[in-house]
Amino acid sequence: MQMLALYSIKGGVGKTASAVNLAAEAARDGRRVLLWDLDPQAATTFYLRSKPKVRGGVDKLVKGKSDLDRAIRGTDVERLDLLPAALGSRDLEAALETRKPSRLRKVLKPVMDSYDLVVLDCPPSLSALAEQIFSSVDALLVPVVPTTLSLRTLEQLDAHLDALDHACPIWPFVTLADRRKTLHRQVLESLGERWPKRLSTTVPNASAVERMGLERAPVGHFARSSPGGRAYAALWREIAQRLQ
Ligand SMILES: Nc1ncnc2c1ncn2[C@@H]1O[C@H](COP(=O)(O)OP(=O)(O)OP(=O)(O)O)[C@@H](O)[C@H]1O
Ligand SMILES: [Mg+2]
């Protein structure tokens, strides 16, 4: 079971859109995928037409006593299951606080054989939960909006991970890009030079991605051949190659 997180210290950069679309692409590709909504805002849960509630409660989940199968739900996407956000996901934070690193991965142990890939949609913070994420996943997929500030937060994240004992690789990729803008082009170039591990697929600023909230579905399900739909399909192919 491989594990990836959509993570950034910065809010509103496309973590949730990317988590839902990449998980759906992976499922389409034949993988059995579990998408875990770790953000109390529950946007991923909403996009997949579910309600934020963890049966049995997150506290039990972390202790390993809860029936994980009951908390996980199916979605309209074949081979894609969802572990929804708990409205009180702050409880998750508290429950994980005192736990050893990689507890998050251990929580999933009972269903390890049922999934090929777990995708985490993370809230934008450097908290106890973030530390758990860093020590549990195979890589952090970090959406970068093409601005100077966004590059700066990427450096901050890198410095933070450098100081940790259990850290994972960072694979940045550009989202919300507008190729007509000179600044965007420049940021893309410097990202390429500074971050050899970056994913080369760029997700454009695309109206189809914005429409996910109305359609409540991954972009591949209602606008597969749109620029946004094609970008996420290509991004997943690139990630799948790396995971091999
Ligand atoms: N490629 C895109 N093109 C156009 N709009 C996008 C794109 N990606 C995301 N958006 C829009 O930008 C907003 C923020 O996206 P999203 O919720 O995915 O970011 P986030 O990083 O998960 O935010 P948060 O930190 O609040 O969890 C949303 O309104 C979403 O519809
Ligand atoms: Mg989000």
PDB file of C-alpha atoms and ligand atoms in Angstrom:
ATOM      1  CA  MET A   1       0.000   0.000   0.000  1.00  0.00           C
ATOM      2  CA  GLN A   2       1.498   3.276  -1.079  1.00  0.00           C
ATOM      3  CA  MET A   3       0.601   6.550   0.545  1.00  0.00           C
ATOM      4  CA  LEU A   4       0.647  10.083  -0.842  1.00  0.00           C
ATOM      5  CA  ALA A   5      -0.406  13.377   0.742  1.00  0.00           C
ATOM      6  CA  LEU A   6      -1.565  16.564  -0.903  1.00  0.00           C
ATOM      7  CA  TYR A   7       0.081  18.979   1.448  1.00  0.00           C
ATOM      8  CA  SER A   8       1.068  22.626   1.683  1.00  0.00           C
ATOM      9  CA  ILE A   9       1.515  25.091   4.522  1.00  0.00           C
ATOM     10  CA  LYS A  10      -0.370  27.508   2.301  1.00  0.00           C
ATOM     11  CA  GLY A  11      -4.170  27.513   2.082  1.00  0.00           C
ATOM     12  CA  GLY A  12      -6.231  27.640  -1.099  1.00  0.00           C
ATOM     13  CA  VAL A  13      -3.563  26.312  -3.462  1.00  0.00           C
ATOM     14  CA  GLY A  14      -5.488  23.354  -4.888  1.00  0.00           C
ATOM     15  CA  LYS A  15      -4.733  20.573  -2.408  1.00  0.00           C
ATOM     16  CA  THR A  16      -8.315  19.362  -2.252  1.00  0.00           C
ATOM     17  CA  ALA A  17      -9.001  19.655  -5.989  1.00  0.00           C
ATOM     18  CA  SER A  18      -5.796  17.721  -6.622  1.00  0.00           C
ATOM     19  CA  ALA A  19      -6.480  15.050  -3.991  1.00  0.00           C
ATOM     20  CA  VAL A  20      -9.910  14.284  -5.428  1.00  0.00           C
ATOM     21  CA  ASN A  21      -8.802  14.345  -9.067  1.00  0.00           C
ATOM     22  CA  LEU A  22      -5.599  12.371  -8.592  1.00  0.00           C
ATOM     23  CA  ALA A  23      -7.356   9.755  -6.463  1.00  0.00           C
ATOM     24  CA  ALA A  24     -10.053   9.418  -9.142  1.00  0.00           C
ATOM     25  CA  GLU A  25      -7.439   9.100 -11.893  1.00  0.00           C
ATOM     26  CA  ALA A  26      -5.588   6.438  -9.919  1.00  0.00           C
ATOM     27  CA  ALA A  27      -8.850   4.513  -9.494  1.00  0.00           C
ATOM     28  CA  ARG A  28      -9.591   4.826 -13.194  1.00  0.00           C
ATOM     29  CA  ASP A  29      -6.117   3.453 -13.787  1.00  0.00           C
ATOM     30  CA  GLY A  30      -7.178   0.256 -12.000  1.00  0.00           C
ATOM     31  CA  ARG A  31      -5.852   0.900  -8.517  1.00  0.00           C
ATOM     32  CA  ARG A  32      -7.921   0.388  -5.400  1.00  0.00           C
ATOM     33  CA  VAL A  33      -7.782   3.805  -3.793  1.00  0.00           C
ATOM     34  CA  LEU A  34      -8.704   5.183  -0.399  1.00  0.00           C
ATOM     35  CA  LEU A  35      -9.014   8.944  -0.087  1.00  0.00           C
ATOM     36  CA  TRP A  36      -8.739  10.164   3.498  1.00  0.00           C
ATOM     37  CA  ASP A  37     -10.134  13.624   4.186  1.00  0.00           C
ATOM     38  CA  LEU A  38      -7.999  14.919   7.045  1.00  0.00           C
ATOM     39  CA  ASP A  39      -9.324  18.476   6.824  1.00  0.00           C
ATOM     40  CA  PRO A  40     -12.177  19.438   9.177  1.00  0.00           C
ATOM     41  CA  GLN A  41     -13.403  21.794   6.428  1.00  0.00           C
ATOM     42  CA  ALA A  42     -14.465  18.521   4.742  1.00  0.00           C
ATOM     43  CA  ALA A  43     -14.229  19.793   1.160  1.00  0.00           C
ATOM     44  CA  THR A  44     -13.098  16.438  -0.224  1.00  0.00           C
ATOM     45  CA  THR A  45     -15.982  14.767   1.570  1.00  0.00           C
ATOM     46  CA  PHE A  46     -18.351  17.295  -0.002  1.00  0.00           C
ATOM     47  CA  TYR A  47     -16.937  16.853  -3.522  1.00  0.00           C
ATOM     48  CA  LEU A  48     -17.557  13.125  -3.252  1.00  0.00           C
ATOM     49  CA  ARG A  49     -21.166  13.622  -2.127  1.00  0.00           C
ATOM     50  CA  SER A  50     -20.590  12.361   1.370  1.00  0.00           C
ATOM     51  CA  LYS A  51     -21.200  13.788   4.820  1.00  0.00           C
ATOM     52  CA  PRO A  52     -18.531  14.548   7.391  1.00  0.00           C
ATOM     53  CA  LYS A  53     -18.834  11.962  10.100  1.00  0.00           C
ATOM     54  CA  VAL A  54     -16.636   9.135  11.240  1.00  0.00           C
ATOM     55  CA  ARG A  55     -18.674   6.271  12.659  1.00  0.00           C
ATOM     56  CA  GLY A  56     -17.218   5.288  15.985  1.00  0.00           C
ATOM     57  CA  GLY A  57     -15.291   8.553  16.310  1.00  0.00           C
ATOM     58  CA  VAL A  58     -11.727   9.491  15.424  1.00  0.00           C
ATOM     59  CA  ASP A  59     -10.424   8.918  18.918  1.00  0.00           C
ATOM     60  CA  LYS A  60     -11.209   5.213  18.656  1.00  0.00           C
ATOM     61  CA  LEU A  61      -9.843   5.173  15.128  1.00  0.00           C
ATOM     62  CA  VAL A  62      -6.467   6.386  16.334  1.00  0.00           C
ATOM     63  CA  LYS A  63      -6.456   3.972  19.264  1.00  0.00           C
ATOM     64  CA  GLY A  64      -7.007   1.187  16.764  1.00  0.00           C
ATOM     65  CA  LYS A  65     -10.269   0.023  18.311  1.00  0.00           C
ATOM     66  CA  SER A  66     -12.715   1.396  15.825  1.00  0.00           C
ATOM     67  CA  ASP A  67     -14.093  -0.652  13.001  1.00  0.00           C
ATOM     68  CA  LEU A  68     -12.375   1.036  10.088  1.00  0.00           C
ATOM     69  CA  ASP A  69     -14.589  -0.751   7.589  1.00  0.00           C
ATOM     70  CA  ARG A  70     -17.609   0.999   9.052  1.00  0.00           C
ATOM     71  CA  ALA A  71     -16.027   4.426   8.822  1.00  0.00           C
ATOM     72  CA  ILE A  72     -14.974   3.993   5.172  1.00  0.00           C
ATOM     73  CA  ARG A  73     -17.594   4.628   2.503  1.00  0.00           C
ATOM     74  CA  GLY A  74     -17.893   3.875  -1.163  1.00  0.00           C
ATOM     75  CA  THR A  75     -18.161   6.701  -3.733  1.00  0.00           C
ATOM     76  CA  ASP A  76     -19.699   7.092  -7.189  1.00  0.00           C
ATOM     77  CA  VAL A  77     -16.218   6.488  -8.581  1.00  0.00           C
ATOM     78  CA  GLU A  78     -15.424   2.836  -9.149  1.00  0.00           C
ATOM     79  CA  ARG A  79     -12.564   1.534  -6.958  1.00  0.00           C
ATOM     80  CA  LEU A  80     -12.465   4.798  -4.978  1.00  0.00           C
ATOM     81  CA  ASP A  81     -13.421   4.751  -1.299  1.00  0.00           C
ATOM     82  CA  LEU A  82     -13.543   7.635   1.129  1.00  0.00           C
ATOM     83  CA  LEU A  83     -12.629   7.997   4.771  1.00  0.00           C
ATOM     84  CA  PRO A  84     -14.637  11.162   5.434  1.00  0.00           C
ATOM     85  CA  ALA A  85     -13.653  14.096   7.552  1.00  0.00           C
ATOM     86  CA  ALA A  86     -14.921  14.124  11.088  1.00  0.00           C
ATOM     87  CA  LEU A  87     -16.452  17.459  11.889  1.00  0.00           C
ATOM     88  CA  GLY A  88     -14.443  17.450  15.061  1.00  0.00           C
ATOM     89  CA  SER A  89     -11.210  16.602  13.276  1.00  0.00           C
ATOM     90  CA  ARG A  90      -9.536  18.715  15.895  1.00  0.00           C
ATOM     91  CA  ASP A  91     -10.078  15.584  17.957  1.00  0.00           C
ATOM     92  CA  LEU A  92      -7.895  13.781  15.462  1.00  0.00           C
ATOM     93  CA  GLU A  93      -5.204  16.334  16.088  1.00  0.00           C
ATOM     94  CA  ALA A  94      -5.507  15.829  19.833  1.00  0.00           C
ATOM     95  CA  ALA A  95      -5.653  12.061  19.551  1.00  0.00           C
ATOM     96  CA  LEU A  96      -2.464  11.994  17.474  1.00  0.00           C
ATOM     97  CA  GLU A  97      -0.551  14.505  19.540  1.00  0.00           C
ATOM     98  CA  THR A  98       0.870  12.016  21.998  1.00  0.00           C
ATOM     99  CA  ARG A  99       1.374   9.244  19.468  1.00  0.00           C
ATOM    100  CA  LYS A 100       4.592   7.965  17.938  1.00  0.00           C
ATOM    101  CA  PRO A 101       5.413   9.067  14.377  1.00  0.00           C
ATOM    102  CA  SER A 102       3.697   7.113  11.599  1.00  0.00           C
ATOM    103  CA  ARG A 103       0.686   6.319  13.806  1.00  0.00           C
ATOM    104  CA  LEU A 104      -1.363   7.540  10.890  1.00  0.00           C
ATOM    105  CA  ARG A 105      -0.107   4.699   8.724  1.00  0.00           C
ATOM    106  CA  LYS A 106      -0.749   2.191  11.514  1.00  0.00           C
ATOM    107  CA  VAL A 107      -4.349   3.348  11.790  1.00  0.00           C
ATOM    108  CA  LEU A 108      -4.849   2.010   8.262  1.00  0.00           C
ATOM    109  CA  LYS A 109      -3.272  -1.378   8.943  1.00  0.00           C
ATOM    110  CA  PRO A 110      -6.565  -3.317   9.080  1.00  0.00           C
ATOM    111  CA  VAL A 111      -7.387  -2.265   5.507  1.00  0.00           C
ATOM    112  CA  MET A 112      -3.858  -2.340   4.119  1.00  0.00           C
ATOM    113  CA  ASP A 113      -4.558  -5.296   1.844  1.00  0.00           C
ATOM    114  CA  SER A 114      -7.743  -3.725   0.495  1.00  0.00           C
ATOM    115  CA  TYR A 115      -6.014  -0.727  -1.130  1.00  0.00           C
ATOM    116  CA  ASP A 116      -3.111  -0.116  -3.465  1.00  0.00           C
ATOM    117  CA  LEU A 117      -2.949   3.587  -2.759  1.00  0.00           C
ATOM    118  CA  VAL A 118      -4.021   5.940   0.015  1.00  0.00           C
ATOM    119  CA  VAL A 119      -4.317   9.650  -0.773  1.00  0.00           C
ATOM    120  CA  LEU A 120      -4.490  12.169   2.072  1.00  0.00           C
ATOM    121  CA  ASP A 121      -6.108  15.569   1.706  1.00  0.00           C
ATOM    122  CA  CYS A 122      -4.453  17.688   4.394  1.00  0.00           C
ATOM    123  CA  PRO A 123      -5.357  20.920   6.126  1.00  0.00           C
ATOM    124  CA  PRO A 124      -2.899  23.792   5.594  1.00  0.00           C
ATOM    125  CA  SER A 125      -0.906  23.753   8.822  1.00  0.00           C
ATOM    126  CA  LEU A 126       2.316  22.644  10.458  1.00  0.00           C
ATOM    127  CA  SER A 127       0.818  20.786  13.382  1.00  0.00           C
ATOM    128  CA  ALA A 128       1.038  17.458  15.150  1.00  0.00           C
ATOM    129  CA  LEU A 129      -1.057  16.049  12.339  1.00  0.00           C
ATOM    130  CA  ALA A 130       1.462  17.357   9.796  1.00  0.00           C
ATOM    131  CA  GLU A 131       4.307  15.596  11.599  1.00  0.00           C
ATOM    132  CA  GLN A 132       2.308  12.390  11.433  1.00  0.00           C
ATOM    133  CA  ILE A 133       1.778  12.891   7.731  1.00  0.00           C
ATOM    134  CA  PHE A 134       5.484  13.528   7.044  1.00  0.00           C
ATOM    135  CA  SER A 135       6.487  10.284   8.722  1.00  0.00           C
ATOM    136  CA  SER A 136       3.734   8.182   7.164  1.00  0.00           C
ATOM    137  CA  VAL A 137       3.656   8.929   3.437  1.00  0.00           C
ATOM    138  CA  ASP A 138       5.869   7.909   0.525  1.00  0.00           C
ATOM    139  CA  ALA A 139       5.880  11.470  -0.824  1.00  0.00           C
ATOM    140  CA  LEU A 140       4.320  14.868  -0.282  1.00  0.00           C
ATOM    141  CA  LEU A 141       2.634  16.238  -3.395  1.00  0.00           C
ATOM    142  CA  VAL A 142       2.842  19.983  -2.918  1.00  0.00           C
ATOM    143  CA  PRO A 143       0.751  22.238  -5.143  1.00  0.00           C
ATOM    144  CA  VAL A 144       2.554  25.481  -5.875  1.00  0.00           C
ATOM    145  CA  VAL A 145       0.700  28.498  -7.166  1.00  0.00           C
ATOM    146  CA  PRO A 146       3.052  30.366  -9.474  1.00  0.00           C
ATOM    147  CA  THR A 147       3.833  33.273  -7.181  1.00  0.00           C
ATOM    148  CA  THR A 148       6.997  34.231  -5.337  1.00  0.00           C
ATOM    149  CA  LEU A 149       5.327  33.756  -1.954  1.00  0.00           C
ATOM    150  CA  SER A 150       4.268  30.252  -2.838  1.00  0.00           C
ATOM    151  CA  LEU A 151       7.867  29.340  -3.708  1.00  0.00           C
ATOM    152  CA  ARG A 152       8.908  30.811  -0.387  1.00  0.00           C
ATOM    153  CA  THR A 153       6.533  28.560   1.572  1.00  0.00           C
ATOM    154  CA  LEU A 154       7.970  25.605  -0.323  1.00  0.00           C
ATOM    155  CA  GLU A 155      11.454  26.543   0.950  1.00  0.00           C
ATOM    156  CA  GLN A 156      10.055  26.846   4.468  1.00  0.00           C
ATOM    157  CA  LEU A 157       8.562  23.383   4.225  1.00  0.00           C
ATOM    158  CA  ASP A 158      11.845  22.007   2.921  1.00  0.00           C
ATOM    159  CA  ALA A 159      13.781  23.569   5.809  1.00  0.00           C
ATOM    160  CA  HIS A 160      11.254  22.195   8.272  1.00  0.00           C
ATOM    161  CA  LEU A 161      11.509  18.664   6.859  1.00  0.00           C
ATOM    162  CA  ASP A 162      15.316  18.849   6.890  1.00  0.00           C
ATOM    163  CA  ALA A 163      15.216  19.237  10.643  1.00  0.00           C
ATOM    164  CA  LEU A 164      13.067  16.121  11.193  1.00  0.00           C
ATOM    165  CA  ASP A 165      14.176  12.546  11.764  1.00  0.00           C
ATOM    166  CA  HIS A 166      11.334  11.041   9.801  1.00  0.00           C
ATOM    167  CA  ALA A 167      10.806  12.960   6.624  1.00  0.00           C
ATOM    168  CA  CYS A 168       9.531  12.118   3.189  1.00  0.00           C
ATOM    169  CA  PRO A 169      10.438  13.488  -0.243  1.00  0.00           C
ATOM    170  CA  ILE A 170       8.731  16.617  -1.610  1.00  0.00           C
ATOM    171  CA  TRP A 171       7.320  16.485  -5.126  1.00  0.00           C
ATOM    172  CA  PRO A 172       6.079  19.982  -5.984  1.00  0.00           C
ATOM    173  CA  PHE A 173       3.877  20.717  -8.974  1.00  0.00           C
ATOM    174  CA  VAL A 174       2.370  23.910 -10.321  1.00  0.00           C
ATOM    175  CA  THR A 175      -1.366  24.604 -10.129  1.00  0.00           C
ATOM    176  CA  LEU A 176      -3.606  27.495 -11.085  1.00  0.00           C
ATOM    177  CA  ALA A 177      -1.126  28.512 -13.772  1.00  0.00           C
ATOM    178  CA  ASP A 178      -1.724  31.030 -16.490  1.00  0.00           C
ATOM    179  CA  ARG A 179       0.859  30.623 -19.220  1.00  0.00           C
ATOM    180  CA  ARG A 180       0.172  34.078 -20.579  1.00  0.00           C
ATOM    181  CA  LYS A 181       1.589  35.687 -17.458  1.00  0.00           C
ATOM    182  CA  THR A 182       5.306  36.458 -17.470  1.00  0.00           C
ATOM    183  CA  LEU A 183       5.572  36.015 -13.714  1.00  0.00           C
ATOM    184  CA  HIS A 184       4.046  32.551 -13.969  1.00  0.00           C
ATOM    185  CA  ARG A 185       6.554  31.555 -16.634  1.00  0.00           C
ATOM    186  CA  GLN A 186       9.412  32.825 -14.494  1.00  0.00           C
ATOM    187  CA  VAL A 187       8.229  30.976 -11.411  1.00  0.00           C
ATOM    188  CA  LEU A 188       7.914  27.797 -13.479  1.00  0.00           C
ATOM    189  CA  GLU A 189      11.508  28.181 -14.635  1.00  0.00           C
ATOM    190  CA  SER A 190      12.948  28.749 -11.191  1.00  0.00           C
ATOM    191  CA  LEU A 191      10.936  25.840  -9.804  1.00  0.00           C
ATOM    192  CA  GLY A 192      12.521  23.621 -12.449  1.00  0.00           C
ATOM    193  CA  GLU A 193      16.035  24.733 -11.509  1.00  0.00           C
ATOM    194  CA  ARG A 194      15.641  24.609  -7.745  1.00  0.00           C
ATOM    195  CA  TRP A 195      13.479  21.499  -7.528  1.00  0.00           C
ATOM    196  CA  PRO A 196      14.689  18.667  -9.763  1.00  0.00           C
ATOM    197  CA  LYS A 197      12.087  16.413  -8.088  1.00  0.00           C
ATOM    198  CA  ARG A 198       9.197  18.568  -9.231  1.00  0.00           C
ATOM    199  CA  LEU A 199       6.472  16.998 -11.326  1.00  0.00           C
ATOM    200  CA  SER A 200       6.626  18.516 -14.782  1.00  0.00           C
ATOM    201  CA  THR A 201       2.870  18.528 -15.452  1.00  0.00           C
ATOM    202  CA  THR A 202       1.289  21.927 -14.793  1.00  0.00           C
ATOM    203  CA  VAL A 203      -2.369  22.243 -13.831  1.00  0.00           C
ATOM    204  CA  PRO A 204      -3.821  25.344 -15.477  1.00  0.00           C
ATOM    205  CA  ASN A 205      -6.302  27.722 -13.967  1.00  0.00           C
ATOM    206  CA  ALA A 206      -9.302  25.895 -15.383  1.00  0.00           C
ATOM    207  CA  SER A 207     -13.024  26.558 -15.151  1.00  0.00           C
ATOM    208  CA  ALA A 208     -13.814  22.819 -15.139  1.00  0.00           C
ATOM    209  CA  VAL A 209     -11.849  22.409 -11.902  1.00  0.00           C
ATOM    210  CA  GLU A 210     -13.811  25.254 -10.349  1.00  0.00           C
ATOM    211  CA  ARG A 211     -17.030  23.509 -11.367  1.00  0.00           C
ATOM    212  CA  MET A 212     -16.260  20.466  -9.214  1.00  0.00           C
ATOM    213  CA  GLY A 213     -18.206  22.085  -6.387  1.00  0.00           C
ATOM    214  CA  LEU A 214     -21.341  22.244  -8.502  1.00  0.00           C
ATOM    215  CA  GLU A 215     -20.983  18.835 -10.092  1.00  0.00           C
ATOM    216  CA  ARG A 216     -19.697  17.267  -6.885  1.00  0.00           C
ATOM    217  CA  ALA A 217     -17.519  14.901  -8.882  1.00  0.00           C
ATOM    218  CA  PRO A 218     -13.908  14.605 -10.037  1.00  0.00           C
ATOM    219  CA  VAL A 219     -13.219  16.649 -13.153  1.00  0.00           C
ATOM    220  CA  GLY A 220     -12.548  13.449 -15.136  1.00  0.00           C
ATOM    221  CA  HIS A 221     -16.196  12.510 -14.707  1.00  0.00           C
ATOM    222  CA  PHE A 222     -17.792  15.528 -16.351  1.00  0.00           C
ATOM    223  CA  ALA A 223     -15.057  17.310 -18.332  1.00  0.00           C
ATOM    224  CA  ARG A 224     -12.453  14.692 -19.085  1.00  0.00           C
ATOM    225  CA  SER A 225     -11.153  16.317 -22.281  1.00  0.00           C
ATOM    226  CA  SER A 226     -11.069  19.869 -20.874  1.00  0.00           C
ATOM    227  CA  PRO A 227      -7.645  21.401 -20.097  1.00  0.00           C
ATOM    228  CA  GLY A 228      -8.142  20.723 -16.368  1.00  0.00           C
ATOM    229  CA  GLY A 229      -9.262  17.143 -16.958  1.00  0.00           C
ATOM    230  CA  ARG A 230      -6.335  16.409 -19.242  1.00  0.00           C
ATOM    231  CA  ALA A 231      -3.848  18.000 -16.858  1.00  0.00           C
ATOM    232  CA  TYR A 232      -4.886  15.810 -13.934  1.00  0.00           C
ATOM    233  CA  ALA A 233      -4.792  12.676 -16.109  1.00  0.00           C
ATOM    234  CA  ALA A 234      -1.250  13.585 -17.203  1.00  0.00           C
ATOM    235  CA  LEU A 235      -0.186  14.454 -13.654  1.00  0.00           C
ATOM    236  CA  TRP A 236      -1.390  11.079 -12.412  1.00  0.00           C
ATOM    237  CA  ARG A 237       0.529   9.261 -15.187  1.00  0.00           C
ATOM    238  CA  GLU A 238       3.685  11.056 -14.108  1.00  0.00           C
ATOM    239  CA  ILE A 239       3.131  10.150 -10.442  1.00  0.00           C
ATOM    240  CA  ALA A 240       2.304   6.525 -11.304  1.00  0.00           C
ATOM    241  CA  GLN A 241       5.618   6.204 -13.139  1.00  0.00           C
ATOM    242  CA  ARG A 242       7.494   7.462 -10.099  1.00  0.00           C
ATOM    243  CA  LEU A 243       5.699   5.112  -7.756  1.00  0.00           C
ATOM    244  CA  GLN A 244       6.784   2.054  -9.747  1.00  0.00           C
TER     245      GLN A 244
HETATM  246  N1  LIG B   1      -6.791  24.305 -11.405  1.00  0.00           N
HETATM  247  C1  LIG B   1      -7.728  25.109 -10.912  1.00  0.00           C
HETATM  248  N2  LIG B   1      -8.368  25.985 -11.711  1.00  0.00           N
HETATM  249  C2  LIG B   1      -9.320  26.830 -11.218  1.00  0.00           C
HETATM  250  N3  LIG B   1      -9.709  26.854  -9.949  1.00  0.00           N
HETATM  251  C3  LIG B   1      -9.113  25.989  -9.087  1.00  0.00           C
HETATM  252  C4  LIG B   1      -8.089  25.083  -9.520  1.00  0.00           C
HETATM  253  N4  LIG B   1      -7.674  24.370  -8.440  1.00  0.00           N
HETATM  254  C5  LIG B   1      -8.399  24.807  -7.396  1.00  0.00           C
HETATM  255  N5  LIG B   1      -9.264  25.782  -7.774  1.00  0.00           N
HETATM  256  C6  LIG B   1     -10.197  26.539  -6.920  1.00  0.00           C
HETATM  257  O1  LIG B   1      -9.428  27.244  -5.971  1.00  0.00           O
HETATM  258  C7  LIG B   1     -10.023  27.160  -4.679  1.00  0.00           C
HETATM  259  C8  LIG B   1      -9.073  26.481  -3.705  1.00  0.00           C
HETATM  260  O2  LIG B   1      -8.855  25.156  -4.142  1.00  0.00           O
HETATM  261  P1  LIG B   1      -8.758  23.951  -3.108  1.00  0.00           P
HETATM  262  O3  LIG B   1      -9.917  23.938  -2.201  1.00  0.00           O
HETATM  263  O4  LIG B   1      -8.486  22.720  -3.879  1.00  0.00           O
HETATM  264  O5  LIG B   1      -7.444  24.416  -2.310  1.00  0.00           O
HETATM  265  P2  LIG B   1      -6.896  23.867  -0.923  1.00  0.00           P
HETATM  266  O6  LIG B   1      -5.412  24.024  -0.992  1.00  0.00           O
HETATM  267  O7  LIG B   1      -7.408  22.517  -0.638  1.00  0.00           O
HETATM  268  O8  LIG B   1      -7.510  24.904   0.122  1.00  0.00           O
HETATM  269  P3  LIG B   1      -7.528  24.774   1.737  1.00  0.00           P
HETATM  270  O9  LIG B   1      -6.133  25.125   2.161  1.00  0.00           O
HETATM  271  O10 LIG B   1      -8.557  25.757   2.185  1.00  0.00           O
HETATM  272  O11 LIG B   1      -7.864  23.364   2.056  1.00  0.00           O
HETATM  273  C9  LIG B   1     -11.327  26.409  -4.866  1.00  0.00           C
HETATM  274  O12 LIG B   1     -12.363  27.312  -5.017  1.00  0.00           O
HETATM  275  C10 LIG B   1     -11.123  25.620  -6.146  1.00  0.00           C
HETATM  276  O13 LIG B   1     -12.323  25.430  -6.834  1.00  0.00           O
HETATM  277 MG    MG B   2      -8.439  21.763   1.028  1.00  0.00          MG
END
